[in-house]
mmCIF file of C-alpha atoms in Angstrom:
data_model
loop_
_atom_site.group_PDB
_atom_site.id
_atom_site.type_symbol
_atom_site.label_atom_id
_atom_site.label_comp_id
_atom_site.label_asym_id
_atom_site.label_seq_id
_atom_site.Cartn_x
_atom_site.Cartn_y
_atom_site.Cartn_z
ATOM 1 C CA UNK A 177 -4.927 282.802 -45.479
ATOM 2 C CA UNK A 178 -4.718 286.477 -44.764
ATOM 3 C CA UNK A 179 -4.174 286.445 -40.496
ATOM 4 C CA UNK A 180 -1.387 286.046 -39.630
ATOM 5 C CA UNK A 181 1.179 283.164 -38.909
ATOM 6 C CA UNK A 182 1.806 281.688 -35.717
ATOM 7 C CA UNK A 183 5.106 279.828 -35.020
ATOM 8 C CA UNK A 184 3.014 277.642 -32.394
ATOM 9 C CA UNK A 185 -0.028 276.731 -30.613
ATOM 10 C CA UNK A 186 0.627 279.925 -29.343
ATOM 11 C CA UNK A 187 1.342 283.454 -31.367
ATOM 12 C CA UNK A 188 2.580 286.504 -29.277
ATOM 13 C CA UNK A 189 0.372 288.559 -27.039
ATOM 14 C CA UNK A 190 1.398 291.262 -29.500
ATOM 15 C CA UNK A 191 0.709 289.045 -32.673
ATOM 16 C CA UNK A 192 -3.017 288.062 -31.215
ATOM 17 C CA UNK A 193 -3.512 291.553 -29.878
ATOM 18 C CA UNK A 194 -2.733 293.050 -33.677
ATOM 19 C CA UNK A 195 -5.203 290.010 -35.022
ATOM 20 C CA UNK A 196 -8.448 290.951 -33.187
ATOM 21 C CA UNK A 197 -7.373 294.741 -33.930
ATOM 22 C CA UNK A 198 -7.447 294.087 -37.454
ATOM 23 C CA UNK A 199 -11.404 292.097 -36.535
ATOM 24 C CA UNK A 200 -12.626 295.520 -35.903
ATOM 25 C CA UNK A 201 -11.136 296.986 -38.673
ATOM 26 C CA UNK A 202 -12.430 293.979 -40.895
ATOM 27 C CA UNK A 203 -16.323 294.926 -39.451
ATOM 28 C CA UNK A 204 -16.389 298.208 -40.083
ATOM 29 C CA UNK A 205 -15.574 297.209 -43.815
ATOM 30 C CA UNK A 206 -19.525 296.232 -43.412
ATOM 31 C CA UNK A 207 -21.225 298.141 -40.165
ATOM 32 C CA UNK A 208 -20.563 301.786 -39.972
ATOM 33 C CA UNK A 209 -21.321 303.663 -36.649
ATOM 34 C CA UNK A 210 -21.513 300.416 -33.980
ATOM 35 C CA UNK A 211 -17.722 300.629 -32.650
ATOM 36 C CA UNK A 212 -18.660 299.682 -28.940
ATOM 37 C CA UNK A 213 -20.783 296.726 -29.852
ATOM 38 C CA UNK A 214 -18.184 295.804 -32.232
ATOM 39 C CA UNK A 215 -15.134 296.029 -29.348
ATOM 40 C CA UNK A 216 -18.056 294.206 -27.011
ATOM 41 C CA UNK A 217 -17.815 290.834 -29.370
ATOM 42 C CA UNK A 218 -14.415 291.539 -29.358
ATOM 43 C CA UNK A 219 -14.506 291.003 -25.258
ATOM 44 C CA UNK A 220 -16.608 288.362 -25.374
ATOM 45 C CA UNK A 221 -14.337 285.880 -27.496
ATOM 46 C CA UNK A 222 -11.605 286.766 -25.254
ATOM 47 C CA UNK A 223 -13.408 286.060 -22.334
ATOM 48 C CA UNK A 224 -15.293 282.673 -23.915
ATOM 49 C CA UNK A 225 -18.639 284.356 -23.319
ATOM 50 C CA UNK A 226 -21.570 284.645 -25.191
ATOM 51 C CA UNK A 227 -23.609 288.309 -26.272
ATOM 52 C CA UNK A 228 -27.253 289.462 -26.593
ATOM 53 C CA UNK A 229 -27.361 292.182 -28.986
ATOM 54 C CA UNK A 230 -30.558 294.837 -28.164
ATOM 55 C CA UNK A 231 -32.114 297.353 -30.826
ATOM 56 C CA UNK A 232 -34.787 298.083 -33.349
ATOM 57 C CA UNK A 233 -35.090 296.514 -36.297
ATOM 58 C CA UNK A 234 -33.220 297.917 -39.139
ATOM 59 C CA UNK A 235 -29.668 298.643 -37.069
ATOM 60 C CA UNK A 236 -27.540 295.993 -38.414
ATOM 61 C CA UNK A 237 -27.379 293.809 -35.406
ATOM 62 C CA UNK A 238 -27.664 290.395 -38.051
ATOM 63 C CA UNK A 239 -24.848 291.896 -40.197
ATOM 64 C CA UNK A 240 -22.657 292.642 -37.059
ATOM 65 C CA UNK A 241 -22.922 288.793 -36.242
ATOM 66 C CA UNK A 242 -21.994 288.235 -40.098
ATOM 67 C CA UNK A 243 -19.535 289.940 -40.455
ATOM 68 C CA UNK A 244 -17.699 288.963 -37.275
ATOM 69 C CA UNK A 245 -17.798 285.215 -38.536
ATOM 70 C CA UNK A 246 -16.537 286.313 -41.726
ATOM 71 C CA UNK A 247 -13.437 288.076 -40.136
ATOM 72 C CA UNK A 248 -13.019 284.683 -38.213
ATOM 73 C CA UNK A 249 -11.795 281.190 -39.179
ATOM 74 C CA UNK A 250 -14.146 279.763 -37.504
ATOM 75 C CA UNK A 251 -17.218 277.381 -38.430
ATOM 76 C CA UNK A 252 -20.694 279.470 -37.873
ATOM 77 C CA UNK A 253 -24.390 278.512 -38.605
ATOM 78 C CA UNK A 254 -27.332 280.798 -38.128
ATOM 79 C CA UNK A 255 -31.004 279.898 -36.838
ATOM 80 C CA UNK A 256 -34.514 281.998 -37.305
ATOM 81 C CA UNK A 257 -35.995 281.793 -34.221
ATOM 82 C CA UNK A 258 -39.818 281.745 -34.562
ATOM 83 C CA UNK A 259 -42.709 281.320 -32.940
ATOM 84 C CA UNK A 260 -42.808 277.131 -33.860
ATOM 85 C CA UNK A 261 -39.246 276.466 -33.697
ATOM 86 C CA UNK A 262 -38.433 273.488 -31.119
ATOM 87 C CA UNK A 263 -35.447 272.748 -29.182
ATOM 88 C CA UNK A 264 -34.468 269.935 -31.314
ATOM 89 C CA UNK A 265 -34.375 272.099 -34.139
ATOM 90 C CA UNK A 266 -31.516 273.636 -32.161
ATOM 91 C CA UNK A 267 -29.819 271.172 -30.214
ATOM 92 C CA UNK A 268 -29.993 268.085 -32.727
ATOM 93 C CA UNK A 269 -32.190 264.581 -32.529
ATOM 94 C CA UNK A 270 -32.373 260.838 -32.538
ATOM 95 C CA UNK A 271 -33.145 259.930 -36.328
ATOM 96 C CA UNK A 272 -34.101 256.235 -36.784
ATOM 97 C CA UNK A 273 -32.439 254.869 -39.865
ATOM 98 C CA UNK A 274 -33.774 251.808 -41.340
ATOM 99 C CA UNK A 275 -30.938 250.073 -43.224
ATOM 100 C CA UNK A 276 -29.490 249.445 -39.543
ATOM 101 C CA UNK A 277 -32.577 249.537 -37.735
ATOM 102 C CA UNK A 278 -30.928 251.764 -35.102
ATOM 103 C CA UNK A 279 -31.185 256.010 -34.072
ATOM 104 C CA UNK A 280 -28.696 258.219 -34.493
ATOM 105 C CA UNK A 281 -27.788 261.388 -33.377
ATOM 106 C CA UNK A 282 -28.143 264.210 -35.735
ATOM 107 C CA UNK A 283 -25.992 267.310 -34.783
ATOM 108 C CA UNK A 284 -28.154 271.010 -35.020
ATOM 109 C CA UNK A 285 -26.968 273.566 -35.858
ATOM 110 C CA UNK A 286 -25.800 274.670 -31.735
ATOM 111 C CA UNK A 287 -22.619 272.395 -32.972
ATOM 112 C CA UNK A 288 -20.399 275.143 -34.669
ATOM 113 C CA UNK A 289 -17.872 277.702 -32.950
ATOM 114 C CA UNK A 290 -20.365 281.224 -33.859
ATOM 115 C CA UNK A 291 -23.945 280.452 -33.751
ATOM 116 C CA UNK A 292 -25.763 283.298 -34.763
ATOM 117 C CA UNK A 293 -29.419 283.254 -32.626
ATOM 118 C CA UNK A 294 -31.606 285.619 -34.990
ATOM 119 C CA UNK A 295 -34.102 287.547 -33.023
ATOM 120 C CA UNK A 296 -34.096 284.854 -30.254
ATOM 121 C CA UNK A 297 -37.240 286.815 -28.424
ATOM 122 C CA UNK A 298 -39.496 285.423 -31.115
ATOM 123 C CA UNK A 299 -39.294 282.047 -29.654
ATOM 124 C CA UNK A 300 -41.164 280.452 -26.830
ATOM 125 C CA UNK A 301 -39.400 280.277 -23.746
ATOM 126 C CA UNK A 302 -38.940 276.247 -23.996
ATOM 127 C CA UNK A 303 -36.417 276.983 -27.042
ATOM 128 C CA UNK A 304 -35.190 279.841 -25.767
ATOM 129 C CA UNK A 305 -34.266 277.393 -22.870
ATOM 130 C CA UNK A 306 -32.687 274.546 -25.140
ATOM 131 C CA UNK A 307 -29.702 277.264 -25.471
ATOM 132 C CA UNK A 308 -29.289 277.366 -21.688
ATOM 133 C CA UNK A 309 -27.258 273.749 -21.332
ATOM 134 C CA UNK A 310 -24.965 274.790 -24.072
ATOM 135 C CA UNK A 311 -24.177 278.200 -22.924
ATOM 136 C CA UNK A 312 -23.464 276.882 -20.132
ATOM 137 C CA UNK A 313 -21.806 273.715 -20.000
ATOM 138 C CA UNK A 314 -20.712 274.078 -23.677
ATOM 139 C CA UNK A 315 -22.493 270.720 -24.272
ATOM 140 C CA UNK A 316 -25.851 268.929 -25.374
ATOM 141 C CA UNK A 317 -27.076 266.350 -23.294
ATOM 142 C CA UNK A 318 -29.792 263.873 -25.719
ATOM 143 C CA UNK A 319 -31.224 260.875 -24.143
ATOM 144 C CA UNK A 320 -28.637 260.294 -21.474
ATOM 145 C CA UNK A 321 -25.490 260.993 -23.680
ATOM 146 C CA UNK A 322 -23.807 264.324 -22.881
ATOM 147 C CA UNK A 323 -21.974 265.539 -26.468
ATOM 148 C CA UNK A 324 -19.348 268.621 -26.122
ATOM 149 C CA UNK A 325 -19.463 271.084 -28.478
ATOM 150 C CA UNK A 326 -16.194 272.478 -30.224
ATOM 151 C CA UNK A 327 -13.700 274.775 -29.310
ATOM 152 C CA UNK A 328 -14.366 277.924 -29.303
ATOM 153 C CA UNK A 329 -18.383 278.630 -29.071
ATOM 154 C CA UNK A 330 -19.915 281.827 -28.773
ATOM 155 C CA UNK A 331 -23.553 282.628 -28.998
ATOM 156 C CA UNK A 332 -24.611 285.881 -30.244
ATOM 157 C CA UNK A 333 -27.989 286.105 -30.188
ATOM 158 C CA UNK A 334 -30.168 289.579 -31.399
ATOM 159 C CA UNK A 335 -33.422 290.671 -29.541
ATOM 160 C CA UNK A 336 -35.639 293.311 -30.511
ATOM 161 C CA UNK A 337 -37.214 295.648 -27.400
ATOM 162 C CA UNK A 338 -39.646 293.677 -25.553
ATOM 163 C CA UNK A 339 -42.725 296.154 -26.323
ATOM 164 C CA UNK A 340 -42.852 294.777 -30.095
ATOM 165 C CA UNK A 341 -45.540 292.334 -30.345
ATOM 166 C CA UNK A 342 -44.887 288.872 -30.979
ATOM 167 C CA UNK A 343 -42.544 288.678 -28.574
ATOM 168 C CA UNK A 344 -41.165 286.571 -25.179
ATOM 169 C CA UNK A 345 -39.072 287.786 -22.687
ATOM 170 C CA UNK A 346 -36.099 285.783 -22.147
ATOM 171 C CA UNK A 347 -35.704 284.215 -18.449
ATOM 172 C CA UNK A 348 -33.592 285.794 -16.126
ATOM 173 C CA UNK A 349 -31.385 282.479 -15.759
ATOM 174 C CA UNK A 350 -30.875 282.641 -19.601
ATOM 175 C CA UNK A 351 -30.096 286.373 -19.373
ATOM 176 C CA UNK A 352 -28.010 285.801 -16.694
ATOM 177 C CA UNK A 353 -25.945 283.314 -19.009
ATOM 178 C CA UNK A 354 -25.251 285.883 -21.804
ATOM 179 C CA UNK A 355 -22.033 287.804 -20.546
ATOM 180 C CA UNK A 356 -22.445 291.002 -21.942
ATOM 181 C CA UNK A 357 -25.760 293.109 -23.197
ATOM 182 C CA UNK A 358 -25.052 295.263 -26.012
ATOM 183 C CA UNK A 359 -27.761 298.088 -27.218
ATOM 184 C CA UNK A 360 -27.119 298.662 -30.990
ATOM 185 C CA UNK A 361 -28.541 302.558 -31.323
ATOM 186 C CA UNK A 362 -29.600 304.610 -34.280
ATOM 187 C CA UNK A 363 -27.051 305.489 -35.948
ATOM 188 C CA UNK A 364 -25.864 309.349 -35.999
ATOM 189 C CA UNK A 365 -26.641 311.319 -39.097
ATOM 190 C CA UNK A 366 -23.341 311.128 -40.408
ATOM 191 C CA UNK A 367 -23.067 307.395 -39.974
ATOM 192 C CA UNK A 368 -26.238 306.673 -41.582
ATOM 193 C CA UNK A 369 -25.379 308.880 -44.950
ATOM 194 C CA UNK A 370 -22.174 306.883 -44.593
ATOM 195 C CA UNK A 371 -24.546 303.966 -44.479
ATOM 196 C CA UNK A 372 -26.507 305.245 -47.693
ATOM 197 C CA UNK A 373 -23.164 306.260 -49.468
ATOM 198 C CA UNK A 374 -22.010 303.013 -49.605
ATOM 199 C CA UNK A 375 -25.194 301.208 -50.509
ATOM 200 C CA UNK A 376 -25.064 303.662 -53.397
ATOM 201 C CA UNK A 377 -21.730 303.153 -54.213
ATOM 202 C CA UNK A 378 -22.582 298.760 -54.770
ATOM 203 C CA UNK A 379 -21.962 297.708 -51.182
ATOM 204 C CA UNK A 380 -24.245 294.306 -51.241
ATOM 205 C CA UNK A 381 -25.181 293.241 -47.170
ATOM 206 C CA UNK A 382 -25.781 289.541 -48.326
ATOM 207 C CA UNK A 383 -22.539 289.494 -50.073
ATOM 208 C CA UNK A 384 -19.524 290.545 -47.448
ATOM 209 C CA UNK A 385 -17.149 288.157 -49.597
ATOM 210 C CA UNK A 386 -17.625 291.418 -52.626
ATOM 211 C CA UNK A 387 -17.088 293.984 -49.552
ATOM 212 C CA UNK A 388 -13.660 292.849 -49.033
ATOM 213 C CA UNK A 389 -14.033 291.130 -45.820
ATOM 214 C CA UNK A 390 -11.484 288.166 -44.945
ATOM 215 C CA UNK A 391 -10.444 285.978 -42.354
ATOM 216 C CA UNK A 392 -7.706 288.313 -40.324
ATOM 217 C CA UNK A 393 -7.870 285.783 -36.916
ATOM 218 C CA UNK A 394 -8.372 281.380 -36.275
ATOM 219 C CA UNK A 395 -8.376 279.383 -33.353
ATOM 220 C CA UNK A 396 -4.213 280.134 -32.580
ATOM 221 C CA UNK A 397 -4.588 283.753 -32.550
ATOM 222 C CA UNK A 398 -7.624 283.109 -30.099
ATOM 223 C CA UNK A 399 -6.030 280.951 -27.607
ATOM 224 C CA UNK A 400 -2.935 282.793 -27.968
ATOM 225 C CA UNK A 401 -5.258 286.304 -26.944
ATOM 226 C CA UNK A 402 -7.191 284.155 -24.256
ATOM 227 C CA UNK A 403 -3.950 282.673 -22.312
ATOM 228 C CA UNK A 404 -2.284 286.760 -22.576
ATOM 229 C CA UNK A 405 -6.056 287.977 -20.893
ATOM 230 C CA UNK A 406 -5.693 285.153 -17.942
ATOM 231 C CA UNK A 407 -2.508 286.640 -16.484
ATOM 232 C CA UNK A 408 -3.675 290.111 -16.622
ATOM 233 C CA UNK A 409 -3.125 290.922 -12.765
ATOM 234 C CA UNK A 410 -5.918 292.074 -10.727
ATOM 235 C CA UNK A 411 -5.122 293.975 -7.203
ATOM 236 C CA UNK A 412 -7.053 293.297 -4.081
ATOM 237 C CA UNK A 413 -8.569 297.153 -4.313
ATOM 238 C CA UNK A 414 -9.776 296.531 -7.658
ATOM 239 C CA UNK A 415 -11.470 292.958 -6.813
ATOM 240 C CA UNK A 416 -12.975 294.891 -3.565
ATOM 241 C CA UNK A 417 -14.509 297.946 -6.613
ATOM 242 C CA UNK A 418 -16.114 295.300 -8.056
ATOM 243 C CA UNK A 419 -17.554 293.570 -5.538
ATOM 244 C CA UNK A 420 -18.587 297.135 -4.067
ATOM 245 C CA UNK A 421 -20.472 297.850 -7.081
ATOM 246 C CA UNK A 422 -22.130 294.896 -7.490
ATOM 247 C CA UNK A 423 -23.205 294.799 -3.590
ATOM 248 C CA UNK A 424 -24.586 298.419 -4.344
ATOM 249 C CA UNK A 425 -27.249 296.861 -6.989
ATOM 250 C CA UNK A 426 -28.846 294.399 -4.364
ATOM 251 C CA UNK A 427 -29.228 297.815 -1.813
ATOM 252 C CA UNK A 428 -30.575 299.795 -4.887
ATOM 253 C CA UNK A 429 -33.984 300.973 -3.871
ATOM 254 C CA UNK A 430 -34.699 301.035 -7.394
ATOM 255 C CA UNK A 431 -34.132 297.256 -8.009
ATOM 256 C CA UNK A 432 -35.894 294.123 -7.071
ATOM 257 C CA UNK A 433 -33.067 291.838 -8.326
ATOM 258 C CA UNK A 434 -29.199 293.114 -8.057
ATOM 259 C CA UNK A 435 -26.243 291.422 -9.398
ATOM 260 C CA UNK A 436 -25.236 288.010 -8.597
ATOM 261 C CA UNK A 437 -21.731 286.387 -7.444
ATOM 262 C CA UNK A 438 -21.700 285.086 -11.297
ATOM 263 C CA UNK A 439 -22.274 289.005 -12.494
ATOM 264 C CA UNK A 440 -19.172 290.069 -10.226
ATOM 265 C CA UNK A 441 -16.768 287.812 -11.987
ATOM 266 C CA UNK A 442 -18.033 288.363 -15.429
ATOM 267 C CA UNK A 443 -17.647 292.171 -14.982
ATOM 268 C CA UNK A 444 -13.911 291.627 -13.665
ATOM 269 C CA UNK A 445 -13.165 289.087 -16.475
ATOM 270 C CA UNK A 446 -14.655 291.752 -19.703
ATOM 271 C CA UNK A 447 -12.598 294.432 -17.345
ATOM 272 C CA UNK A 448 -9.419 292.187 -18.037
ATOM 273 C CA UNK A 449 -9.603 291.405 -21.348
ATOM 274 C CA UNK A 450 -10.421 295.565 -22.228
ATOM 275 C CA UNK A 451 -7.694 296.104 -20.279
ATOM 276 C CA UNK A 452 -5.208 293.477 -22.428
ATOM 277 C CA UNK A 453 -7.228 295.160 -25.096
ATOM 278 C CA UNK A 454 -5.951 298.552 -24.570
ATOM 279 C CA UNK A 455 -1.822 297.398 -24.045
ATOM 280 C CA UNK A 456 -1.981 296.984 -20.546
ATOM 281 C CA UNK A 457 -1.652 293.946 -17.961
ATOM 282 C CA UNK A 458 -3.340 295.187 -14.946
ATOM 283 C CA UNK A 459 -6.608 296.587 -14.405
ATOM 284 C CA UNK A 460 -7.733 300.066 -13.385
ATOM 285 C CA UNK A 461 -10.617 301.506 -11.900
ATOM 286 C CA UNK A 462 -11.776 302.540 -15.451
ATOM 287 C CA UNK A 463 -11.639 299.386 -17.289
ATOM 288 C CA UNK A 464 -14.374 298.275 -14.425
ATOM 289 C CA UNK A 465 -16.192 301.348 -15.762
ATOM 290 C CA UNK A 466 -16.121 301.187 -19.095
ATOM 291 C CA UNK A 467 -17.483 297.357 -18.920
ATOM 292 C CA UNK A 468 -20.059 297.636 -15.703
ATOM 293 C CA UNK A 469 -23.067 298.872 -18.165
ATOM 294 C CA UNK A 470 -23.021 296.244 -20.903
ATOM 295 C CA UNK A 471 -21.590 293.305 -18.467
ATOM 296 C CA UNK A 472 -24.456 294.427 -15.466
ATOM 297 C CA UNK A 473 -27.397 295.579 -17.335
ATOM 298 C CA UNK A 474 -29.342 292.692 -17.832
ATOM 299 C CA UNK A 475 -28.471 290.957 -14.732
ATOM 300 C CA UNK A 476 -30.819 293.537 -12.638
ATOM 301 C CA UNK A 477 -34.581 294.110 -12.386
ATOM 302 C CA UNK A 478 -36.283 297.277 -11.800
ATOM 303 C CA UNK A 479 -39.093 297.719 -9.271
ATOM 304 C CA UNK A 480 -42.260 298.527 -11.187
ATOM 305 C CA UNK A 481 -42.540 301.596 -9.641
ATOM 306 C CA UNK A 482 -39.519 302.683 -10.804
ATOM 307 C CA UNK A 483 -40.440 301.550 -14.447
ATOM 308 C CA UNK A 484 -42.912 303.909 -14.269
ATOM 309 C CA UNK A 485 -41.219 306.511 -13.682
ATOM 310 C CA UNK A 486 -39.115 306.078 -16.351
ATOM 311 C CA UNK A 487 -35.944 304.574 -14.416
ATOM 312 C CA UNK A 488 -33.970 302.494 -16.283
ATOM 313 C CA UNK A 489 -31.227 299.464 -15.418
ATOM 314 C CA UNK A 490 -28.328 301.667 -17.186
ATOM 315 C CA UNK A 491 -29.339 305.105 -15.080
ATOM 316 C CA UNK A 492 -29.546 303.005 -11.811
ATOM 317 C CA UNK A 493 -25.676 301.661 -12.429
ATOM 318 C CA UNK A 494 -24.787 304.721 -13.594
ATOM 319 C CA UNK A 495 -25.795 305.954 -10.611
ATOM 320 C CA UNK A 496 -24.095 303.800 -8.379
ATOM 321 C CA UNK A 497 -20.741 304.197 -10.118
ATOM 322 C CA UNK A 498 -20.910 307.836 -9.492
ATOM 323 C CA UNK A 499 -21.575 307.357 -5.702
ATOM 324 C CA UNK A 500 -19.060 303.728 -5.063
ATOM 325 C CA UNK A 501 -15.788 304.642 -3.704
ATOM 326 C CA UNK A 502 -12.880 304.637 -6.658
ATOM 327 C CA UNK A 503 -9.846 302.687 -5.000
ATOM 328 C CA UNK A 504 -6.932 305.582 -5.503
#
């Protein structure tokens, strides 16, 4: 094993903090150019959430996902969503077997710690919904019986823009259960001859094993990172910016639907963990910053007015963190 040693169930906050440095170090062996979505996975372990992962085809949002699970020691399966996938193809089934005459329960492939949820807006929305109990409750309820899923689970699921055709939007209670939206760009010209110069030089997508990438974090250094995150201190005029901000989306002229109580803690928990992130154990005004956009952006709905004139969710909470009140 190449992460490092732990003397217990739990490592340092130092030791864990090095071990999910070394995880972004480990992607980039693979994706060039995607730092912030990379640090946003990063967030989301910490803060046992789950990520939707935005962008035209062709950025690397699949590799991303691979490559994280490859940096991990963790067990990870990957489902196609298409258009005639079913829940149970997700969640498991009841299989009779005949030499006992009896059913029983088949495990899919939701029962892993990384399930990668390939291009989940391909799906109809009764498959997209069979994620919704396990996001959720981290568990699959089948005919009565409720079965937990292991320890961690994350569900990083990619989505191409909604104007493609052939595709379903996802429900705003199943976008409200993904904790942070991430927008993979087009890369920069310099990334993407970086892209080309290692494609050129052998580098094989389907084979990450031959691009040097290995295991460099497991469950210890996890927990370990996850307990160090939980005692991060949070002041009364930080709790009060948050819940400023997110009280500014529901008055938004520009918005139908503003952020919920749930989006409010889920913005102060990524602001946390980027805070343990970046060697500190409070939060500041700027942590809440740097996480509002990818932790608020799906949790709002434009007015169609404002759609058509080109307003979008990120401008509108840019907006209002320009024009909230910073605590001093």
């Amino acid at each position: 094993m190449t992460y490092p040693a732990t003397e217990s169930t739990a490592a340092t906050a130092d030791s864990a903090r090095a071990s999910l440095e070394a995880l972004r170090t480990e992607i980039g062996k693979a994706v060039v150019g995607q730092d912030s979505a990379v640090t946003g996975l990063v967030v989301a372990l910490l803060c046992r959430g789950h990520v939707l992962l935005e962008g035209v085809p062709g950025v690397a949002k699949t590799l991303l996902v691979r490559a994280l699970a490859a940096s991990l020691e963790l067990d990870t399966k990957r489902v196609q969503f298409t258009p005639d996938l079913m829940p149970s193809d997700v969640t498991g089934s009841l299989v009779y077997d005949a030499r006992t005459a009896e059913f029983s329960f088949q495990n899919g492939p939701v029962f892993t710690n990384l399930l990668l949820a390939d291009e989940i807006n391909r799906t109809p929305p009764k498959t997209q919904s069979s994620l919704l109990e396990a996001m959720e409750e981290r568990q699959v309820t089948v005919d009565g019986t409720a079965r937990p899923l292991p320890e961690p689970f994350l569900v990083a699921a990619t989505m191409n823009p909604l104007e493609y055709e052939g595709t379903y939007p996802l429900p705003e209670a199943q976008l409200d259960r993904f904790l942070l939206k991430l927008t993979v760009p087009l890369p920069s010209r310099a990334d993407e001859i970086g892209v080309l110069t290692r494609h050129a030089a052998g580098f094989n997508p389907r084979d990450l094993h031959a691009a040097g990438i290995r295991p460099v974090a497991g469950p210890a250094q996890l927990e370990a990172a996850r307990e160090a995150v939980s005692k991060v201190s949070v002041s009364p005029e930080i709790a009060g910016y948050v819940v400023d901000i997110c009280r500014a989306t529901r008055e938004s002229p520009s918005l139908t639907l503003g952020v919920s109580p749930r989006g409010a803690t889920a913005l102060l928990g990524t602001a946390r963990a980027w805070a343990w992130l970046t060697g500190r154990d409070y939060v500041t005004p700027d942590d809440v910053k740097a996480l509002a956009l990818p932790t608020l952006r799906h949790r709002v709905q434009l007015r169609p007015e404002a759609e058509m004139e080109g307003v979008t969710a990120d401008a509108v909470i840019t907006a209002i963190l320009t024009h909230v009140p910073v605590p001093r």
